[in-house]
CSV table of C-alpha atoms in Angstrom, one decimal:
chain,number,residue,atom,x,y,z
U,1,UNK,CA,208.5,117.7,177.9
U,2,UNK,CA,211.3,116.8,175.3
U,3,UNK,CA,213.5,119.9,176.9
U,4,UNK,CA,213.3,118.4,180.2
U,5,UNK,CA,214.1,115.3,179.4
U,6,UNK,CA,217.2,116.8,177.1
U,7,UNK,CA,218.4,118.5,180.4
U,8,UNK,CA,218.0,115.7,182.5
U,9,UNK,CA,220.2,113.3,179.6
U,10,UNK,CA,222.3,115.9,179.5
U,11,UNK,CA,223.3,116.3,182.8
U,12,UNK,CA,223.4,113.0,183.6
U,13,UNK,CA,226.3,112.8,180.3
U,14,UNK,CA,227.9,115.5,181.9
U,15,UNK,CA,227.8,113.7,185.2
U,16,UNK,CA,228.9,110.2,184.4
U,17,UNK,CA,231.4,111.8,182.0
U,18,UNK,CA,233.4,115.3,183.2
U,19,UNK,CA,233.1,114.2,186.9
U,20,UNK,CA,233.4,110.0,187.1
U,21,UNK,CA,237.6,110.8,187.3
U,22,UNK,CA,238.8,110.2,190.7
U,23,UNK,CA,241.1,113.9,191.1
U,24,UNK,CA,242.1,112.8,194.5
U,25,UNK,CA,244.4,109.8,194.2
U,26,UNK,CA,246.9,109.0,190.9
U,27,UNK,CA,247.0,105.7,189.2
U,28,UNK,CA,250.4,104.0,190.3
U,29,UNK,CA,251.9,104.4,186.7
U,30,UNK,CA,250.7,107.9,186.1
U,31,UNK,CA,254.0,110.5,185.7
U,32,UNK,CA,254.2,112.5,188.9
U,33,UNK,CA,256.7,113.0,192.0
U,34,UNK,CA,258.1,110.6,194.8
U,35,UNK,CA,260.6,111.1,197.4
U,36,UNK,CA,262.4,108.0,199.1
U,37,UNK,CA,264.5,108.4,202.3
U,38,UNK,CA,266.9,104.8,203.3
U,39,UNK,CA,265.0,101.9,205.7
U,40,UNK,CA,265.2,102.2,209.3
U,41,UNK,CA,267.6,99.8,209.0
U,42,UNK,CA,270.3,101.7,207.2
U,43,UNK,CA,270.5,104.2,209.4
U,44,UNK,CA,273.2,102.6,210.8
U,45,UNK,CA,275.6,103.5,208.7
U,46,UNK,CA,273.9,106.2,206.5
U,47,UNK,CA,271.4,108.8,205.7
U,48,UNK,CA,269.8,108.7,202.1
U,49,UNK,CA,267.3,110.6,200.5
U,50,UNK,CA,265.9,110.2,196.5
U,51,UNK,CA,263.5,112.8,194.5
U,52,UNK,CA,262.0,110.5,191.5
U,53,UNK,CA,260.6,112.2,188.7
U,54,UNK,CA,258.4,109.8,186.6
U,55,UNK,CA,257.9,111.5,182.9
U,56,UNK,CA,255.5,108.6,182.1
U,57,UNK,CA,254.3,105.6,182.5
U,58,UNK,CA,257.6,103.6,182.4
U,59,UNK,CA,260.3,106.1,182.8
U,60,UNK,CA,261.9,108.1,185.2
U,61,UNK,CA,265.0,109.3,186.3
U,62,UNK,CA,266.0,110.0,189.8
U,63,UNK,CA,269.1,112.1,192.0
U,64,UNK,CA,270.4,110.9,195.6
U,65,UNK,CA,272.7,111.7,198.2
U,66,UNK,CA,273.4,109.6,200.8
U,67,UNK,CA,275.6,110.8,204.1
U,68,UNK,CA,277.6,107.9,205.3
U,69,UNK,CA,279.1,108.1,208.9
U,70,UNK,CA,280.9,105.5,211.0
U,71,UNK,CA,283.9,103.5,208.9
U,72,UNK,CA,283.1,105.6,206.0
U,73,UNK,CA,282.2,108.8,206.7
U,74,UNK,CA,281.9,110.7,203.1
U,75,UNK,CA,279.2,111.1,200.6
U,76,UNK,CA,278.1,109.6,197.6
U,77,UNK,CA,275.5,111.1,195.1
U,78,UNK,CA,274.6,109.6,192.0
U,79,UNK,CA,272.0,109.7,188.8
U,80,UNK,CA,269.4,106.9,188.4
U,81,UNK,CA,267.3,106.0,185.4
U,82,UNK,CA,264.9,103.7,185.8
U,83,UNK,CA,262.6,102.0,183.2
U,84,UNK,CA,259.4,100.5,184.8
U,85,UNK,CA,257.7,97.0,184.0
U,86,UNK,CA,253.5,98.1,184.2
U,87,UNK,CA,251.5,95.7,186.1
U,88,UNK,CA,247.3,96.7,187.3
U,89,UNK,CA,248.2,95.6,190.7
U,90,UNK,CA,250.1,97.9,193.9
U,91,UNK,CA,253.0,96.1,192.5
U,92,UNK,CA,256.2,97.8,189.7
U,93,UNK,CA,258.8,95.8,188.8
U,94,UNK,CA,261.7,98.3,186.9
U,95,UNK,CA,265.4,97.9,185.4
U,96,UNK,CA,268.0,100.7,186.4
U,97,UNK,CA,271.4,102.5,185.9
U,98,UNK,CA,273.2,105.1,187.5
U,99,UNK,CA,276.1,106.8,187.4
U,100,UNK,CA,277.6,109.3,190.2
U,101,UNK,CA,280.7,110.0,192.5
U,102,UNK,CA,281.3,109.8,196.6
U,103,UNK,CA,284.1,110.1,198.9
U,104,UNK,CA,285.3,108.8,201.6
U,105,UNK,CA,288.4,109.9,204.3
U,106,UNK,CA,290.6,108.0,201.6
U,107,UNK,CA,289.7,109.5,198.5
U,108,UNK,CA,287.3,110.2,195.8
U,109,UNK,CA,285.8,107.0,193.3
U,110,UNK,CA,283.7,106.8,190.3
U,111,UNK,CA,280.4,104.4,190.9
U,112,UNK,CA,278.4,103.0,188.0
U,113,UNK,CA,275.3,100.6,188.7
U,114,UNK,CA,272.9,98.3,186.9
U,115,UNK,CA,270.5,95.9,188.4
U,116,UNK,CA,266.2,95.5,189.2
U,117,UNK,CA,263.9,96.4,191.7
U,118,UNK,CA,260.3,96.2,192.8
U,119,UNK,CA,258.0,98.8,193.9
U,120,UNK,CA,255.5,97.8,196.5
U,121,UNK,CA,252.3,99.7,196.8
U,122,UNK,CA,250.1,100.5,200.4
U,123,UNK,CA,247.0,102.2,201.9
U,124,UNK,CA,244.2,103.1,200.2
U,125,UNK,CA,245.1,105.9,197.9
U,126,UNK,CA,248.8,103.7,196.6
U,127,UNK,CA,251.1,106.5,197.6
U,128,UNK,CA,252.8,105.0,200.1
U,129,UNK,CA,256.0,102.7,199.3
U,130,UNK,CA,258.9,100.0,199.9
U,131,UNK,CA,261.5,99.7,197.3
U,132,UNK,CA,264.0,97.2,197.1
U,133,UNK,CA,266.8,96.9,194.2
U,134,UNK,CA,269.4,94.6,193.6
U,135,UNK,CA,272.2,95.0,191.2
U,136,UNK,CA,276.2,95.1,190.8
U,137,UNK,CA,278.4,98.1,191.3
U,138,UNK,CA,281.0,99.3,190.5
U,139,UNK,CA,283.3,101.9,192.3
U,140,UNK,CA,287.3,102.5,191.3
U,141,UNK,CA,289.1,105.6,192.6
U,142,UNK,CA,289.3,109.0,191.1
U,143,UNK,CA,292.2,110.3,193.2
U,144,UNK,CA,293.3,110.2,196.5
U,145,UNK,CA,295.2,106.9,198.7
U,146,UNK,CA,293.0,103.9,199.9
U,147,UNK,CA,289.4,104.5,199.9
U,148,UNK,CA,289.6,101.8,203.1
U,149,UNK,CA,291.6,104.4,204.8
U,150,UNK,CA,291.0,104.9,208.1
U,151,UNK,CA,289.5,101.1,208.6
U,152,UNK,CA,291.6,99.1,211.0
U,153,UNK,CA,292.2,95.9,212.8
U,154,UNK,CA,292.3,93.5,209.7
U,155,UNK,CA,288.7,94.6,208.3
U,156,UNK,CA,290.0,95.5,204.7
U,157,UNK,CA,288.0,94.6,202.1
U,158,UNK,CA,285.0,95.8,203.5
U,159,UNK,CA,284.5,99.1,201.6
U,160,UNK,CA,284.0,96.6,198.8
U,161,UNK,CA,281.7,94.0,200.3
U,162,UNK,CA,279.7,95.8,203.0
U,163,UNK,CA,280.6,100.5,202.5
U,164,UNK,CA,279.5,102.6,200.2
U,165,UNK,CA,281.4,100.9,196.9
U,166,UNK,CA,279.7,97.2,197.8
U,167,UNK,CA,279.9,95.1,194.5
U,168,UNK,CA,276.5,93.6,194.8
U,169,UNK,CA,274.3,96.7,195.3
U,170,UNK,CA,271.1,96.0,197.6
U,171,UNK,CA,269.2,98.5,198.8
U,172,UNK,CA,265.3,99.1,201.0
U,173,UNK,CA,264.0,102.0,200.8
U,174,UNK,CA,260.6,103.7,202.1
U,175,UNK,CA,259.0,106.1,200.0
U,176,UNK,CA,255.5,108.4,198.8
U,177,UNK,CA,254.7,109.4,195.8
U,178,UNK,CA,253.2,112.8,195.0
């Protein structure tokens, strides 16, 4: 009697123990892999895509490209660390920097970023993503003539305010996480 009822305890300890973790779907803050591509939106003027690597609960660092056509056709890559605020809801608040390069038909420029975001969570395993940052940029030239080349009837300026080297950085992205 008393080795049954050890085998039953037991396997209900191993039960309720080894096998209660849910394998199948990651806690929001847990370190893992996401990839972000630009809203529907910003299509209109560019293509971007970010791989996130998250090495723990509140940091990460992150590469991007973006492909910019239209007024600015050129590139622009950069380097993004981001340091996350933890909250139990489908909700991330986080600070970030980056640092990178792009160019443009006029040129080549430096861009350096700060600013904060939020990280909304959706569906029923939290994978799924919209991220929005805000922030200030800045982006002077490397080499090369105007980084507004090639813009005409009276819209200069406009690198700065609306392109690639805006001051005030906003950005929407869509994203899952691995």
């Amino acid at each position: 009697m008393k080795l049954k009822i050890s085998l039953i305890f037991g396997m209900c300890l191993l039960a309720t123990s080894l096998f209660a973790q849910n394998n199948t779907t990651k806690e929001i803050a847990e370190p893992g892999f996401a990839l972000y591509i630009n809203s529907p939106i910003g299509l209109i003027s560019k293509m971007r895509i970010k791989a996130e690597v998250r090495f723990d609960n509140n940091l990460s660092i992150m590469g991007s490209f973006s492909s910019y056509h239209n007024m600015w056709a050129g590139n622009q890559s950069y380097l993004e660390m981001r340091r996350y605020k933890i909250k139990p809801l489908a909700k991330q608040t986080y600070q970030f920097a980056r640092i990178g390069s792009g160019q443009t038909i006029g040129g080549n420029y430096f861009l350096a970023a700060f600013g904060w975001g939020t990280q909304r969570y959706f569906g029923k395993d939290k994978r799924f993503f919209i991220d929005y940052s805000r922030g200030f940029k800045v982006c002077p030239k490397i080499y090369g003539e105007d980084l507004e080349k090639g813009i005409e009837n009276g819209f200069k300026g406009l690198f700065y305010i609306l392109g690639p080297g805006a001051i005030f950085d906003l950005n929407l992205n869509i994203g899952y996480r691995f």
